[in-house]
Coordinates of C-alpha atoms in Angstrom, one line a residue:
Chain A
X48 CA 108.5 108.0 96.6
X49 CA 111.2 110.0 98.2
X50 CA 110.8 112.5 101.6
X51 CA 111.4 116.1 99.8
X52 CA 113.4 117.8 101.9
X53 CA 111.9 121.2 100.5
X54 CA 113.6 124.9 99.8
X55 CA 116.6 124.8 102.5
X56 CA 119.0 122.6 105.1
X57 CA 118.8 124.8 107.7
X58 CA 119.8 122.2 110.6
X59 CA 119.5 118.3 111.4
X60 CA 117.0 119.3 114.2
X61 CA 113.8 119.5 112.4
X62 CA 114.6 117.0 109.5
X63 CA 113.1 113.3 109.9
X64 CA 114.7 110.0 110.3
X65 CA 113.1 109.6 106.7
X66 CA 114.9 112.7 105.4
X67 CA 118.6 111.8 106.6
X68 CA 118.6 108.4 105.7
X69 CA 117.5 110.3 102.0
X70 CA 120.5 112.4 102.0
X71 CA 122.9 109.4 103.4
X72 CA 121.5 106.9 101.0
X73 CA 121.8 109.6 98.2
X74 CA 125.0 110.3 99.0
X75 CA 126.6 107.1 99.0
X76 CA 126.4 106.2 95.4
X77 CA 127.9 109.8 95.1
X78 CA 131.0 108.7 96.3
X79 CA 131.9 107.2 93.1
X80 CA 131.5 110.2 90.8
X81 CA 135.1 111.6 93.1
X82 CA 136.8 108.4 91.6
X83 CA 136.0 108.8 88.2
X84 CA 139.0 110.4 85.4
X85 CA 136.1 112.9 84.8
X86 CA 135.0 113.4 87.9
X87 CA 131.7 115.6 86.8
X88 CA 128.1 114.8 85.9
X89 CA 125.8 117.4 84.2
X90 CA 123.1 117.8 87.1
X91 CA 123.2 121.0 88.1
X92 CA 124.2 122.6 84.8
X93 CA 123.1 125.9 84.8
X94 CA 122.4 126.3 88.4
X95 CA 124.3 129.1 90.3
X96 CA 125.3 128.9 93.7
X97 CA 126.8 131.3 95.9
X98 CA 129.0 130.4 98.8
X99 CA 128.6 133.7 101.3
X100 CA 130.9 133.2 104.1
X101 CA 131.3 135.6 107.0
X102 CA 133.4 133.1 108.9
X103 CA 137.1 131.9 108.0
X104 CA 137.1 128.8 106.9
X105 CA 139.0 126.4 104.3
X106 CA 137.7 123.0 104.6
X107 CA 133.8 123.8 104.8
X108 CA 134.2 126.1 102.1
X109 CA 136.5 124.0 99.2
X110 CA 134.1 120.8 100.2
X111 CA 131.3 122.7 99.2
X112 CA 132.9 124.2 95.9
X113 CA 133.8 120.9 95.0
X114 CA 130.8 119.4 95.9
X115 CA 128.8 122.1 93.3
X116 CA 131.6 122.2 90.8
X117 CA 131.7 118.1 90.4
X118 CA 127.8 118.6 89.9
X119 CA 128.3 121.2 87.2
X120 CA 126.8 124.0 89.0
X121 CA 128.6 127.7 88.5
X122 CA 130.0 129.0 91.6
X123 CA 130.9 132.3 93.5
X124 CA 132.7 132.9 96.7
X125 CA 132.1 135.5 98.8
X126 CA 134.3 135.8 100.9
X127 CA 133.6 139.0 103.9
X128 CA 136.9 140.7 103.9
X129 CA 136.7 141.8 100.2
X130 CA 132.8 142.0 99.8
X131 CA 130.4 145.2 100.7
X132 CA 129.6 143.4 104.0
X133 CA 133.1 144.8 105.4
X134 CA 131.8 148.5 104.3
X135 CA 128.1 147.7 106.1
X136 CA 126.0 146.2 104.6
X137 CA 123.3 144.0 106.1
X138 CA 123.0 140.7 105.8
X139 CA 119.2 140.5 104.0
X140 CA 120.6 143.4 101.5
X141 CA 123.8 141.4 100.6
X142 CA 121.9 138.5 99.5
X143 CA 119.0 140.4 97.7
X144 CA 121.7 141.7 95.9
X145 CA 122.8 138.3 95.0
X146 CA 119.3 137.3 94.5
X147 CA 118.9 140.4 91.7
X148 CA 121.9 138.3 89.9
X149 CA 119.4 135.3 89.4
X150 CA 121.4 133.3 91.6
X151 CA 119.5 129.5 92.5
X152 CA 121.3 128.8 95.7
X153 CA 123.0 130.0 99.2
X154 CA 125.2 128.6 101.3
X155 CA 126.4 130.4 104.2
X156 CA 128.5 130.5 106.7
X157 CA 128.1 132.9 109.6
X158 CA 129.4 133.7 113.3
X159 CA 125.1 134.0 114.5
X160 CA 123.2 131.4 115.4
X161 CA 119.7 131.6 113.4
X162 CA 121.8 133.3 110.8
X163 CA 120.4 130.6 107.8
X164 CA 116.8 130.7 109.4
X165 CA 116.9 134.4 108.9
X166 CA 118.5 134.8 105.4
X167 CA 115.7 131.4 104.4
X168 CA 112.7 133.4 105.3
X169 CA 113.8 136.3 103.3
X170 CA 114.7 135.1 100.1
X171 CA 113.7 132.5 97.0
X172 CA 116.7 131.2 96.7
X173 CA 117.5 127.2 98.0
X174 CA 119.7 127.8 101.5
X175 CA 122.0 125.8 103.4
X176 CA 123.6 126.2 106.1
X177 CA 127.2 126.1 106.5
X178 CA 127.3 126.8 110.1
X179 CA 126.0 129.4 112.2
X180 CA 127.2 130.3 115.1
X181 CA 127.0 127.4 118.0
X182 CA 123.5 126.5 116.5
X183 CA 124.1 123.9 113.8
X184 CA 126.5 122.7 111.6
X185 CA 123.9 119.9 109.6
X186 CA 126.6 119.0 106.2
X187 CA 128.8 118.2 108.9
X188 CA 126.6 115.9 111.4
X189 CA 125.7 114.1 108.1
X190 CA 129.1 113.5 106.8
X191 CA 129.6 111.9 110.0
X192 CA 126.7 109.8 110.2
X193 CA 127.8 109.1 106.5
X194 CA 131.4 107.8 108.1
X195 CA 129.8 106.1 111.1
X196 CA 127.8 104.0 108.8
X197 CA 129.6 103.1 106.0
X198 CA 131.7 101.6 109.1
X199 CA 129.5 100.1 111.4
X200 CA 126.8 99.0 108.8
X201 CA 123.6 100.4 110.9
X202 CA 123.9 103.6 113.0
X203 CA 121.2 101.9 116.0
X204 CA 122.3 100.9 118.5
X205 CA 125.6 102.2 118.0
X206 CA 127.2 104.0 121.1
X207 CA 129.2 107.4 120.1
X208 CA 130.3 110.2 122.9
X209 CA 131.2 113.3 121.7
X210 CA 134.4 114.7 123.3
X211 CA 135.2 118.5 124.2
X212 CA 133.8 121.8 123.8
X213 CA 130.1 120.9 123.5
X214 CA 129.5 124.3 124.7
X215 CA 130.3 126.3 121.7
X216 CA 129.9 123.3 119.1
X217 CA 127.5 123.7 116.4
X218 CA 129.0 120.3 115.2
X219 CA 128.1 119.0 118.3
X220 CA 124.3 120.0 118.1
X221 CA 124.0 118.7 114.5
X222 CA 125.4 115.1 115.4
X223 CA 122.9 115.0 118.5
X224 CA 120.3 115.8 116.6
X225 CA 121.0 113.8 113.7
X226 CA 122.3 110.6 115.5
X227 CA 119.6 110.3 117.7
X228 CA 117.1 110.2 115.5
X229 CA 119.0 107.5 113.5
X230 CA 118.5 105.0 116.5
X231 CA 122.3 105.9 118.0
X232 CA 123.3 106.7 121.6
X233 CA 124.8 109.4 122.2
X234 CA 127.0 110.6 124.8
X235 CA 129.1 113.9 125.5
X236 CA 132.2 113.8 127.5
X237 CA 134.1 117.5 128.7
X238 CA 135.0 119.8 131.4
X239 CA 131.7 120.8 132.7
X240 CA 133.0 124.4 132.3
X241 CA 132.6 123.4 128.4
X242 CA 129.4 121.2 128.5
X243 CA 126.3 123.5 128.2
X244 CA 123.9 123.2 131.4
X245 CA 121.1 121.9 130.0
X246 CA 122.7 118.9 128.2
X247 CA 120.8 116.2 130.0
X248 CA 117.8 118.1 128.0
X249 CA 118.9 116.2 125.0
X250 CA 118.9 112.9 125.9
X251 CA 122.3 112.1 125.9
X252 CA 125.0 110.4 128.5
X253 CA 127.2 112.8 130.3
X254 CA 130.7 111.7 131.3
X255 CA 133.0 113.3 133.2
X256 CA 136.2 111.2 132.7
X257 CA 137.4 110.5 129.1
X258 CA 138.5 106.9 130.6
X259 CA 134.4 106.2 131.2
X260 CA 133.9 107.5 127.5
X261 CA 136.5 105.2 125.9
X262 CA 134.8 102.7 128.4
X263 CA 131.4 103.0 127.1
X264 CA 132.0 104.4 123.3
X265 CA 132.1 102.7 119.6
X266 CA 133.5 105.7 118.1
X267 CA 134.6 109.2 119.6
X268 CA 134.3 112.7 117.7
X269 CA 137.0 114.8 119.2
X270 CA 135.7 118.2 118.7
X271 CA 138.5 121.1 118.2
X272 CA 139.1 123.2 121.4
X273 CA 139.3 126.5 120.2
X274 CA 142.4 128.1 121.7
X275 CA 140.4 131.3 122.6
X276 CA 138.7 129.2 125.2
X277 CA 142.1 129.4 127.5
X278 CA 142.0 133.0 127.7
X279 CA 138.6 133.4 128.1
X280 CA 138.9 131.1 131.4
X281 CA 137.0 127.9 130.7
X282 CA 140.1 125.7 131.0
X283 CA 143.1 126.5 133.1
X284 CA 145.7 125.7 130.0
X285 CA 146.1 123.5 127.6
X286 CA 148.4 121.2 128.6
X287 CA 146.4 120.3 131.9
X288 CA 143.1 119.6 129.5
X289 CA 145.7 117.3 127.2
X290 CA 146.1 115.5 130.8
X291 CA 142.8 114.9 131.7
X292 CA 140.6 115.1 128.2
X293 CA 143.1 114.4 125.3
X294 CA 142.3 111.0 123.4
X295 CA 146.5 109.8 123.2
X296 CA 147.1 105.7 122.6
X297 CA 147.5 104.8 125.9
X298 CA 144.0 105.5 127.0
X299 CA 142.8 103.9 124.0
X300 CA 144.9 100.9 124.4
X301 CA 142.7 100.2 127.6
X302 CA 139.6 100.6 125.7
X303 CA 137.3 97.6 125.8
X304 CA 137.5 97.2 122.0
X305 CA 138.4 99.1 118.7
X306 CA 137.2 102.5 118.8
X307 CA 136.8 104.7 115.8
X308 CA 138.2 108.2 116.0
X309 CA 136.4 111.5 114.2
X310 CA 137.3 114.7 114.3
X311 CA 135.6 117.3 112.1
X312 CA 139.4 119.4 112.0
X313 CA 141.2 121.2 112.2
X314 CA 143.0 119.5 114.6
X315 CA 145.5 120.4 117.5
X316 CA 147.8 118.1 117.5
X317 CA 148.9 117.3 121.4
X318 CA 145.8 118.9 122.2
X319 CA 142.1 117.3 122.3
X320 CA 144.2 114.6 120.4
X321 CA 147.5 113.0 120.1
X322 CA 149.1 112.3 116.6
X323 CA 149.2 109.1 117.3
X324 CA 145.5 109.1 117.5
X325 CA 145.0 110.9 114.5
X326 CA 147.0 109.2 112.4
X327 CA 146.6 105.8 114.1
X328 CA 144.4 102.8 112.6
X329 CA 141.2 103.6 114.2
X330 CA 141.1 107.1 112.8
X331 CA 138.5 108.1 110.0
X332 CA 139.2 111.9 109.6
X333 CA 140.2 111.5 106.4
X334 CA 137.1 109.0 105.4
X335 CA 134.9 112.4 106.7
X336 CA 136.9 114.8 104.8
X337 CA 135.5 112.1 101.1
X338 CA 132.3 111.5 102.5
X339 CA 131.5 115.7 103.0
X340 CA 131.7 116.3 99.3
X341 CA 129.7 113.2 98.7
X342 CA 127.6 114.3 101.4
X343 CA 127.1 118.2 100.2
X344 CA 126.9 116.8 96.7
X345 CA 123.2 114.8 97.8
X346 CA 122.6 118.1 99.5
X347 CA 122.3 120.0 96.3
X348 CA 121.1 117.3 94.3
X349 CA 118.1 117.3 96.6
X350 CA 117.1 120.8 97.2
X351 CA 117.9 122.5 94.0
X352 CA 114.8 123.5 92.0
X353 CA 113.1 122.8 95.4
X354 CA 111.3 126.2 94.8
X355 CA 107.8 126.4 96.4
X356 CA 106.2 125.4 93.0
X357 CA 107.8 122.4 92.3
X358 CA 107.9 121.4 96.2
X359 CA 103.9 122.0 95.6
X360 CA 104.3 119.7 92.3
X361 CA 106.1 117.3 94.4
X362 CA 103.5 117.1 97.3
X363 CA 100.7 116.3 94.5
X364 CA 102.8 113.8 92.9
X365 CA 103.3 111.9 96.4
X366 CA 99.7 111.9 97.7
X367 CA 98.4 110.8 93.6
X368 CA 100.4 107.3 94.6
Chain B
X69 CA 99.3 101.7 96.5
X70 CA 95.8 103.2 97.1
X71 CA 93.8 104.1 94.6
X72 CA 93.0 108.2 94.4
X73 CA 91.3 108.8 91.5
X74 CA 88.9 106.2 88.7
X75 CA 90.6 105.4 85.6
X76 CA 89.6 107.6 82.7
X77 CA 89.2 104.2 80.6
X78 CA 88.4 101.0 81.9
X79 CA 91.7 99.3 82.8
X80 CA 92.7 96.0 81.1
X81 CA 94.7 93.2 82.9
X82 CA 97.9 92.6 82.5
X83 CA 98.8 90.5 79.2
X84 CA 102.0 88.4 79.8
X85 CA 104.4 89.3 76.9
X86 CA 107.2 86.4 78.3
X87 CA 106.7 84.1 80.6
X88 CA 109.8 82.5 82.8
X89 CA 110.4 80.3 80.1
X90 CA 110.3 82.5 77.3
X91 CA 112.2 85.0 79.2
X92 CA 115.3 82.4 79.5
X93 CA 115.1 81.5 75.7
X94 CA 114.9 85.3 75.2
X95 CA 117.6 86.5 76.8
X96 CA 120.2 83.8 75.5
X97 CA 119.8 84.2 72.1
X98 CA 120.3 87.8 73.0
X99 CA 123.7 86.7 74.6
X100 CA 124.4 84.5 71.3
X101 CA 123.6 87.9 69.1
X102 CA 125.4 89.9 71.3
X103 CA 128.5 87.8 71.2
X104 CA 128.1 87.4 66.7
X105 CA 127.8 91.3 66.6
X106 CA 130.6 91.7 68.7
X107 CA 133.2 89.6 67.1
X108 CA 133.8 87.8 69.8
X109 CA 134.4 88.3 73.7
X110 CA 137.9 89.7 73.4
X111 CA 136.8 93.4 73.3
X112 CA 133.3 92.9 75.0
X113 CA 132.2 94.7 78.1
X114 CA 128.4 94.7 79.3
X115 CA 126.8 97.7 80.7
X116 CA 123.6 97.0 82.2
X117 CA 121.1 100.1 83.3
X118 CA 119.9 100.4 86.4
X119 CA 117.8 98.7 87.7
X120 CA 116.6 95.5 85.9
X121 CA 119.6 96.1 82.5
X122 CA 121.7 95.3 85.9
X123 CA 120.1 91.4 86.2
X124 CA 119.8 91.3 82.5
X125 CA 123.6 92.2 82.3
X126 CA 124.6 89.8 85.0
X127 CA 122.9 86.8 83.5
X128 CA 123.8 87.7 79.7
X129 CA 127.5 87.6 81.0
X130 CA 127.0 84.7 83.0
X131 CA 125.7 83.0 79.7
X132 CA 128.0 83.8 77.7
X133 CA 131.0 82.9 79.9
X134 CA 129.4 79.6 79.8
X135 CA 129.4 79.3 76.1
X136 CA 132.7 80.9 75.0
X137 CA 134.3 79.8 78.3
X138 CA 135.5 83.3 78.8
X139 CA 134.6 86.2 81.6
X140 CA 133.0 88.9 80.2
X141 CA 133.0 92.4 82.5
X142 CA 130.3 93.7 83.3
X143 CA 129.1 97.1 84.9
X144 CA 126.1 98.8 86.2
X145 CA 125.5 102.5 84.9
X146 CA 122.5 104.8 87.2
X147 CA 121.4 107.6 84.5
X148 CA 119.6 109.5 87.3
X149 CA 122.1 112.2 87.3
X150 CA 122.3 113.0 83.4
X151 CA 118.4 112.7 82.8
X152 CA 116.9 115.9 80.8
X153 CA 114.1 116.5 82.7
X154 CA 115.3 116.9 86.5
X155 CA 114.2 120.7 86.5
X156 CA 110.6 119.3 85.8
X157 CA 110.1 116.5 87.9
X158 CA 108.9 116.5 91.2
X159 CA 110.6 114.5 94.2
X160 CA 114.2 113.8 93.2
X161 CA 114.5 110.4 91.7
X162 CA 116.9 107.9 93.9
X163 CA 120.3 107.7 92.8
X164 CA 121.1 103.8 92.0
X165 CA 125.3 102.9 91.8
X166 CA 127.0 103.4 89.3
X167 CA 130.3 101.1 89.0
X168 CA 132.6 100.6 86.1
X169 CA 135.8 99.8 87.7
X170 CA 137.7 98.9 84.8
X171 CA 138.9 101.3 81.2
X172 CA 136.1 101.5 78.9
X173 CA 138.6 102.8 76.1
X174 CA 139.0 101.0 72.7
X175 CA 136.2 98.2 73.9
X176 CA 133.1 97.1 72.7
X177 CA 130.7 98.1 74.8
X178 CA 127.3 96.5 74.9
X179 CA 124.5 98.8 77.2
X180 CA 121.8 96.4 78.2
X181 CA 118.5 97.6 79.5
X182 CA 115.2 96.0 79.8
X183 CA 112.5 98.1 78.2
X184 CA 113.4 100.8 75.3
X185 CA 110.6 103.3 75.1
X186 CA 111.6 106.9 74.2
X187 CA 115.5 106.8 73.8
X188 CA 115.9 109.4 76.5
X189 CA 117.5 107.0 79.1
X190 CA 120.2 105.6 76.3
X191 CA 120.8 108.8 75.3
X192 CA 121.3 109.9 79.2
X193 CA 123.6 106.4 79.4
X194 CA 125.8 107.8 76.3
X195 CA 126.4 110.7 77.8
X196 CA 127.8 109.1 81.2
X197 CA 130.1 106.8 79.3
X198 CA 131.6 109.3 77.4
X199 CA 132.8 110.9 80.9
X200 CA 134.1 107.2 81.5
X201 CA 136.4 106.8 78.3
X202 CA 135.8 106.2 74.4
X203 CA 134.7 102.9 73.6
X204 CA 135.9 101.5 69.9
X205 CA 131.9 100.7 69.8
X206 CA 128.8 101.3 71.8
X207 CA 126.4 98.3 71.1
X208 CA 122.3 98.1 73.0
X209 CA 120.6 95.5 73.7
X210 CA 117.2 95.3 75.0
X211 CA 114.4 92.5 76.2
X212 CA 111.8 94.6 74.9
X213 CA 111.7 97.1 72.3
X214 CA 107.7 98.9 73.0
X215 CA 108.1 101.6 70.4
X216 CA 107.2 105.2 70.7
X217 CA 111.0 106.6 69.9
X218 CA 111.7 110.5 70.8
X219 CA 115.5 110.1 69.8
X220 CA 117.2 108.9 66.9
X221 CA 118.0 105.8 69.1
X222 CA 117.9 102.0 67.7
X223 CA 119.1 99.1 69.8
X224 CA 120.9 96.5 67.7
X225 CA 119.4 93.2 69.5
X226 CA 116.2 93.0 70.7
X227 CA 114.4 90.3 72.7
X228 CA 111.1 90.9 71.6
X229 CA 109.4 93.5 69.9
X230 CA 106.0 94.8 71.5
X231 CA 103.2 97.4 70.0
X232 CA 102.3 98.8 72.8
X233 CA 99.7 101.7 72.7
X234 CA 99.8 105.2 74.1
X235 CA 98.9 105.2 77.6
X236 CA 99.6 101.4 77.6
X237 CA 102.8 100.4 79.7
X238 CA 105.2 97.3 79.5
X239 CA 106.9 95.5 83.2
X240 CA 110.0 93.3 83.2
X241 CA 109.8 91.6 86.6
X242 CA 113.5 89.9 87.5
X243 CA 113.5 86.9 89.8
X244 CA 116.7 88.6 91.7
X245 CA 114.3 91.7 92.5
X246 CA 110.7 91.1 92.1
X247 CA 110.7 87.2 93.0
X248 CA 109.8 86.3 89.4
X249 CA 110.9 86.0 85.5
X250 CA 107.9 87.6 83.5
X251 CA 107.0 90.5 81.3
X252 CA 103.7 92.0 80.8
X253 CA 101.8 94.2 79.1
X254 CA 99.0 96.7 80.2
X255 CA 96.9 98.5 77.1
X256 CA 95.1 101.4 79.0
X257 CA 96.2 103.6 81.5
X258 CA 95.6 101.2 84.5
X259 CA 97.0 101.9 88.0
X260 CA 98.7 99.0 89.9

């Protein structure tokens, strides 16, 4: 019988090694549904979900409305600009104003961490997070994990560093979280202006030198460096953190052996990484950008109707085994 | 598994319906049938169920390719995702793999599975092919046929036809999955 994941997806952080390998396993025969003429199956008929962001974003957002639209759910996008949010309204109201609609499902997107905790606690409705300030970014450490393993086979043992702004990376967290617990090792790899200070609290590597990194690593995630970082004063400019962090061919042609390159986009081209790079052999972005509706298609599949009654129904029917 | 609660009736042990060698006859006069109904294996594509229509499928193609010295395709078609009672049920059921790589349009499609009980999971499986193409023909075939129909749903060949009780329960073990060729029957509600 399966781990339940129960009502939400807040983060990667308190899920099990169980519960991931659920979603990953659940989500690979989803792949397939993407390749078909009709590319639809009735599951969620009926079901309405609400994608509430208060952040910008394109990719996050269109993977999730595909993800609920190819599983025949009816959805709505809220976008902040044009909503009642931009006139005041709290967060808790917005959504029990949603809630009053009989809607079945949240995701959301927003700029504070604890954002999803906070709107969970509150209301009936199934929530997942989106991405929440620097806190967690879980549909995205697991279409990763998704990518890493339908590559490598196993995720133990396997050695992946984490390149940039860890600082302000919710993506960051999420693959931490969520790759340790699958048996991988995990490494981070910055300016230590950009690395949080507590990072050797989560058991992983630190490198200072992306040459040690490509050294040591099986794959790389090259995490966006937000261009707001410059004029805030955690890197001098740009072009000196292409020198010394960006991932370009050259420094990957010394590289021990084939390494695969991630990046959760969007990317700066001549940046954190070189064209080259990203459009090179060794690059899966565009594998993760497939395996996130796969990914967020499990998601839904597995938490919807995951109200407290049928999560109670569920615990019965594990423990009559 | 460990037991939680006593049986309401006393439990009966398994009867074997088809032993390994009754399975083997079984299941290639099924491929014979399925082949006469069919007209032939020009047109014919097999569609087993997950998960033991899957080994059924495999080795009804594999038969008949040996007898008409021609490939049949085969598929394998997880229903999990069109079943009619996933607001009801607890724990989500696993999703199996679906894969039917090639056009289903004009063919004669032949759905095997291994036990046909209420109809609900060939009605599911009708569904999902009809989001895969239009076949000229949707055939089923079946190693055991236990009764106890909910649907207007008939398969054309049968292996063997069982009367099996309410509360009683029929198991198609597959050498590929479960180490051995057998079916069995269990009358009352016993737990294994």
């Amino acid at each position: 019988m399966s781990a339940p994941l129960g009502k939400d997806l807040l983060g990667l952080e308190h899920l099990s090694a169980e519960q991931i390998t659920l979603i990953l396993d659940t989500a690979e025969p989803l792949r397939e549904i993407s390749e078909r003429a009709i590319k639809k199956v009735p599951t969620l008929r009926g079901a309405t979900v609400v994608n509430l962001f208060f952040e910008a974003s394109t990719r996050t957002r269109i993977s999730f409305e595909f993800a609920e639209k190819r599983m025949s759910a009816d959805t709505v996008n809220v976008a902040t600009s044009v909503s009642s949010v931009s006139k005041g309204e709290t967060l808790v109201d917005t959504a029990k104003n949603l809630e009053a609609m009989k809607i079945d499902m949240v995701v959301i997107r927003h700029a504070s961490s604890g954002a999803a905790r906070f709107l969970a606690e509150r209301i009936e409705s199934n929530v997942i997070n989106a991405g929440d300030g620097t806190h967690e970014h879980p549909t995205q450490g697991l279409l990763d994990m998704l990518t890493l393993r339908r590559k490598f086979g196993t995720l133990a043992g396997k050695r992946i560093c984490i390149v940039g702004d860890v600082l302000h990376s919710r993506v960051a967290r999420s693959n931490i979280w969520g790759l340790t617990k699958l048996g991988a090792e995990v490494a981070v790899c910055g300016p230590r202006s950009l690395l949080p200070t507590a990072i050797a609290d989560f058991g992983v590597q630190v490198f200072d030198r992306v040459e040690q990194a490509i050294e040591w690593a099986d794959a790389l995630n090259v995490l966006r460096l937000q261009l707001e970082r410059m004029t805030a004063g955690y890197i001098p400019s740009l072009r000196e953190y292409n020198r010394v962090f960006g991932i370009t061919r050259e420094r990957l042609d010394r590289a021990p052996r084939d390494i695969l390159i991630m990046h959760p986009g969007p990317m700066n081209r001549g940046v954190e990484i070189d064209s080259e790079v990203a459009d090179g052999p060794h690059s899966v972005i565009l594998d993760q950008v497939t395996n996130g509706v796969a990914v967020r298609m499990a998601v839904l599949y597995l938490l919807a109707g995951n109200a407290p009654a049928l999560a109670e129904a569920a615990r019965k029917a594990t423990s009559d085994d | 598994m460990p037991w939680t609660h006593i049986p309401q009736r006393m439990a009966t042990a398994p009867t074997v319906v088809l032993n390994a060698r009754a399975l083997e006859r079984t299941v290639a006069r099924m491929a014979d049938e399925i082949v006469e109904r069919a007209d032939g294996t020009e047109q014919l594509v097999l569609v087993g169920i997950q998960r033991r229509g899957v080994q059924l499928a495999d080795r009804i193609a594999h038969l008949i390719s040996q007898r008409e010295n021609a490939a049949v395709p085969r598929g394998a078609l997880d229903i999990t995702l069109y079943r009619d009672d996933l607001q009801t049920v607890g724990p989500r059921p696993i999703v199996g793999k679906t894969v039917i790589p090639w056009s289903i349009d004009g063919k004669t499609l032949c759905i095997v599975d291994d036990v046909l009980y209420t109809g609900r999971t060939i009605r599911a499986a009708l569904d999902e092919l009809a989001d895969f193409g239009r076949p000229a023909r949707i055939m089923l075939a079946v190693l055991v046929d236990r009764g106890g129909r909910e649907l207007p749903i008939h398969a054309d060949v049968v292996g063997r036809t069982v009367d099996v009780p309410p509360g009683g329960r029929v198991d198609v073990f597959v050498s590929e999955l479960d180490g051995r060729d057998e079916v069995t029957m269990v009358i009352a509600g016993e737990e294994t």
